[in-house]
Short mmCIF file of C-alpha atoms in Angstrom, two decimals:
data_model
loop_
_atom_site.label_atom_id
_atom_site.label_comp_id
_atom_site.label_asym_id
_atom_site.label_seq_id
_atom_site.Cartn_x
_atom_site.Cartn_y
_atom_site.Cartn_z
CA MET L 289 0.00 0.00 0.00
CA ASN L 290 1.28 3.46 -0.94
CA LEU L 291 1.41 5.67 2.15
CA SER L 292 2.79 8.77 0.43
CA VAL L 293 -0.53 10.53 1.03
CA LEU L 294 0.41 10.76 4.71
CA PHE L 295 3.11 13.28 3.77
CA GLN L 296 0.70 15.61 1.99
CA GLY L 297 -0.77 17.02 5.19
CA GLY L 298 -4.22 18.48 5.67
CA PRO L 299 -7.49 16.56 5.31
CA LEU L 300 -5.96 14.01 2.92
CA SER L 301 -3.53 12.81 5.56
CA LEU L 302 -6.30 12.55 8.10
CA MET L 303 -8.50 10.56 5.70
CA ALA L 304 -5.59 8.20 5.00
CA LEU L 305 -4.93 7.84 8.71
CA GLN L 306 -8.59 7.12 9.36
CA GLY L 307 -8.67 4.45 6.65
CA ILE L 308 -5.52 2.82 7.97
CA PHE L 309 -6.97 2.91 11.47
CA VAL L 310 -10.00 0.90 10.32
CA LEU L 311 -7.84 -1.62 8.43
CA MET L 312 -5.50 -2.20 11.36
CA THR L 313 -8.05 -2.29 14.19
CA THR L 314 -10.89 -4.10 12.43
CA TYR L 315 -9.14 -6.38 9.97
CA ASN L 316 -5.72 -6.76 11.66
CA PHE L 317 -4.13 -5.40 8.50
CA GLU L 318 -0.34 -4.95 8.73
CA ILE L 319 1.30 -2.06 6.90
CA THR L 320 5.06 -1.90 6.45
CA ASP L 321 6.75 1.23 7.80
CA PHE L 322 3.44 2.57 9.09
CA TYR L 323 4.88 3.74 12.42
CA THR L 324 7.77 5.42 10.66
CA ARG L 325 5.26 7.36 8.58
CA LEU L 326 3.18 8.20 11.63
CA TYR L 327 6.29 9.35 13.46
CA SER L 328 7.05 11.78 10.64
CA MET L 329 3.64 13.40 11.12
CA PHE L 330 4.52 14.49 14.67
CA GLN L 331 5.56 17.98 13.69
CA LEU L 332 4.99 21.37 15.30
CA SER L 333 2.39 22.18 12.64
CA ILE L 334 0.08 19.50 13.98
CA PHE L 335 -0.77 21.74 16.96
CA HIS L 336 -2.20 24.32 14.57
CA ALA L 337 -4.13 21.88 12.38
CA LYS L 338 -7.92 21.84 12.39
CA TYR L 339 -7.85 18.04 12.60
CA LYS L 340 -5.58 18.06 15.68
CA ALA L 341 -8.17 16.36 17.90
CA ARG L 342 -8.74 13.41 15.60
CA PHE L 343 -5.03 13.05 14.90
CA PHE L 344 -4.18 12.62 18.57
CA ALA L 345 -7.18 10.35 19.10
CA TYR L 346 -6.03 8.04 16.31
CA SER L 347 -2.39 8.20 17.40
CA SER L 348 -3.39 7.22 20.92
CA GLU L 349 -5.13 4.12 19.59
CA PHE L 350 -2.24 3.21 17.27
CA LEU L 351 0.23 3.32 20.17
CA ARG L 352 -2.00 1.56 22.67
CA SER L 353 -1.06 -2.03 21.84
CA THR L 354 1.19 -3.68 24.42
CA HIS L 355 2.70 -5.73 21.59
CA LEU L 356 4.57 -2.69 20.34
CA PRO L 357 8.28 -2.51 21.22
CA GLU L 358 8.92 -0.21 24.16
CA TYR L 359 11.62 1.71 22.29
CA LEU L 360 9.15 2.49 19.50
CA VAL L 361 6.57 4.10 21.79
CA ALA L 362 9.40 5.87 23.63
CA ALA L 363 10.32 7.60 20.36
CA PHE L 364 6.83 9.11 20.05
CA VAL L 365 6.83 10.18 23.70
CA LYS L 366 10.24 11.81 23.39
CA ARG L 367 9.42 13.58 20.13
CA LEU L 368 6.22 14.96 21.64
CA ALA L 369 8.16 16.12 24.70
CA ARG L 370 10.66 17.90 22.45
CA LEU L 371 7.85 19.56 20.48
CA SER L 372 6.32 20.75 23.75
CA LEU L 373 9.15 23.26 24.12
CA TYR L 374 7.79 25.10 21.08
CA ALA L 375 4.11 24.18 21.18
CA PRO L 376 1.35 26.76 21.86
CA THR L 377 0.54 27.07 25.55
CA PRO L 378 -3.06 25.74 25.26
CA CYS L 379 -1.69 22.52 23.72
CA LEU L 380 0.65 21.69 26.59
CA PRO L 381 -1.98 20.03 28.84
CA LEU L 382 -2.82 17.76 25.89
CA VAL L 383 0.84 16.83 25.53
CA PHE L 384 1.12 16.06 29.25
CA ASP L 385 -2.01 13.89 29.25
CA PHE L 386 -0.97 12.06 26.08
CA ILE L 387 2.43 11.22 27.56
CA THR L 388 0.80 10.17 30.84
CA ASN L 389 -1.47 7.74 28.99
CA MET L 390 1.47 6.27 27.08
CA MET L 391 3.27 5.62 30.36
CA ILE L 392 0.20 4.01 31.87
CA GLN L 393 -0.20 1.75 28.85
CA HIS L 394 3.54 1.01 28.69
CA PRO L 395 4.84 1.12 32.30
CA GLY L 396 8.41 0.48 31.17
CA LEU L 397 8.53 4.01 29.79
CA GLN L 398 8.42 5.40 33.30
CA ARG L 399 12.18 4.88 33.41
CA MET L 400 12.35 8.04 31.31
CA VAL L 401 11.17 10.07 34.32
CA ARG L 402 12.33 7.90 37.22
CA LYS L 403 15.95 8.29 38.26
CA ASP L 404 15.92 4.94 40.06
CA ASN L 405 15.05 3.11 36.85
CA GLY L 406 16.78 5.35 34.31
CA PRO L 407 19.90 7.45 33.90
CA ASP L 408 20.46 10.07 36.57
CA LYS L 409 22.14 12.43 34.15
CA PHE L 410 24.08 12.44 30.91
CA ASP L 411 26.44 14.84 29.18
CA LYS L 412 24.58 14.53 25.89
CA ASP L 413 20.99 13.51 25.26
CA PRO L 414 21.18 10.14 23.48
CA TYR L 415 17.96 10.91 21.63
CA ASN L 416 18.56 11.81 17.99
CA HIS L 417 15.78 14.20 17.04
CA GLU L 418 16.97 14.32 13.42
CA GLU L 419 16.59 10.57 12.94
CA GLN L 420 13.48 9.84 10.85
CA ASP L 421 13.28 6.20 11.87
CA PRO L 422 11.75 5.93 15.37
CA PHE L 423 13.38 2.53 15.82
CA LYS L 424 16.81 4.16 15.62
CA SER L 425 16.16 7.31 17.64
CA HIS L 426 17.55 5.96 20.97
CA ALA L 427 14.68 7.71 22.75
CA VAL L 428 14.29 4.94 25.32
CA ASP L 429 17.77 5.76 26.67
CA SER L 430 16.84 9.40 27.21
CA MET L 431 14.90 11.27 29.87
CA LEU L 432 12.07 13.78 29.57
CA TRP L 433 14.07 16.80 30.64
CA GLU L 434 11.88 18.91 28.35
CA ILE L 435 8.90 18.40 30.66
CA LYS L 436 11.11 19.28 33.60
CA CYS L 437 11.91 22.59 31.92
CA LEU L 438 8.21 23.33 31.53
CA GLN L 439 7.83 23.21 35.31
CA LYS L 440 9.25 26.76 35.12
CA HIS L 441 6.60 27.88 32.65
CA ALA L 442 5.26 31.42 33.01
CA ILE L 443 1.68 30.14 33.26
CA PRO L 444 1.26 28.61 36.75
CA GLU L 445 -1.34 26.09 35.59
CA VAL L 446 1.06 24.72 32.97
CA ALA L 447 3.96 24.64 35.42
CA ILE L 448 1.89 22.69 37.94
CA HIS L 449 0.58 20.30 35.28
CA ALA L 450 4.15 19.57 34.18
CA GLN L 451 4.91 18.20 37.64
CA PHE L 452 3.15 14.97 36.70
CA ILE L 453 6.54 13.40 35.95
CA ASP L 454 7.53 13.81 39.61
CA LYS L 455 4.44 12.02 40.90
CA PRO L 456 3.32 8.38 40.84
CA MET L 457 1.52 7.57 37.62
CA PRO L 458 -2.27 7.34 38.00
CA LYS L 459 -4.03 4.04 37.43
CA ILE L 460 -6.69 5.50 35.17
CA GLU L 461 -5.88 7.07 31.82
CA LYS L 462 -6.54 10.74 31.18
CA ASP L 463 -9.47 11.73 29.00
CA LEU L 464 -7.91 13.61 26.10
CA ASP L 465 -11.24 15.26 25.32
CA ASP L 466 -10.72 17.45 28.39
CA THR L 467 -7.67 19.14 26.89
CA LEU L 468 -8.07 18.79 23.11
CA SER L 469 -10.13 21.94 22.67
CA LEU L 470 -8.29 24.30 25.03
CA THR L 471 -7.66 27.78 23.63
CA TYR L 472 -5.77 30.89 24.73
CA ASP L 473 -9.08 32.30 25.94
CA ASP L 474 -9.53 29.26 28.19
CA VAL L 475 -6.03 29.65 29.61
CA PHE L 476 -6.58 33.35 30.29
CA GLU L 477 -10.00 32.74 31.86
CA ASN L 478 -8.66 29.99 34.12
CA GLU L 479 -5.90 32.26 35.36
CA ALA L 480 -8.30 35.18 35.83
CA LYS L 481 -10.63 33.08 37.97
CA LYS L 482 -7.94 32.19 40.44
CA LYS L 483 -7.99 34.15 43.65
CA LYS L 484 -4.56 35.56 44.31
CA SER L 485 -3.47 37.34 47.42
CA TYR L 486 -0.42 39.55 47.50
CA LYS L 487 1.32 40.74 50.65
CA ILE L 488 2.47 44.27 49.96
CA LYS L 489 5.02 45.64 52.35
CA VAL L 490 4.35 49.37 52.70
CA LYS L 491 6.73 50.04 55.56
CA PRO L 492 10.27 48.68 55.79
CA ASP L 493 11.24 46.66 58.79
CA ALA L 494 12.90 48.91 61.35
CA LYS L 495 15.48 46.23 62.01
CA THR L 496 16.45 45.96 58.35
CA HIS L 497 19.38 48.09 57.31
CA LEU L 498 20.14 47.90 53.64
CA PHE L 499 23.66 49.31 53.88
CA ARG L 500 24.55 48.00 57.33
CA PRO L 501 27.03 45.33 56.16
CA LEU L 502 28.80 47.90 54.00
CA PHE L 503 29.03 50.66 56.60
CA LYS L 504 29.20 48.50 59.69
CA ASN L 505 32.64 49.60 60.77
CA PHE L 506 31.89 53.20 59.82
CA ASN L 507 28.79 53.27 62.06
CA GLU L 508 30.65 51.73 64.93
CA ASP L 509 33.31 54.35 64.69
CA ILE L 510 30.66 57.06 64.84
#
């Protein structure tokens, strides 16, 4: 079967993906290099596509099987984590939930966020983001430091959500429908609804002397 249509982007790629989904899930149809083609579709542009919701829904089903090699699924998780550094803010909760579900379905991937089961640190990330073949990307030997970086995100809700890699994985998968349709308006509204209290210091502490360490000896002499 010719899968070149997957490279064309837009509705044609989605229609091809939908057809392949039916063939593989209903008729157990095997397609050579399918996951390599799917891997190539994980680009930054997918976050701006109108068919984003269906793409991630299909991808989630394609990667669900426990018969898939762990290093293959790790490549998708790592590529998505790398894309998250450049993805629009409203898409980040979707990325976090998608990765969480992959780790629930494939528990071995948790070594990518657990220091006791994975590398503590490395001088160079073994993941090759330029490699087009997910089987050769070495993603399973890497860690999701990209998600760790997002814990410093300017939006508090995103920063808190990114802490999922530091917590035990839940038993129940996340519902992607809850985050697929998030927009900038939703992010702004959620932040605006939060009650924030600020302690404003209007009078300096009498015991605090800004220049005391500098002029300590001088004051004593006086």
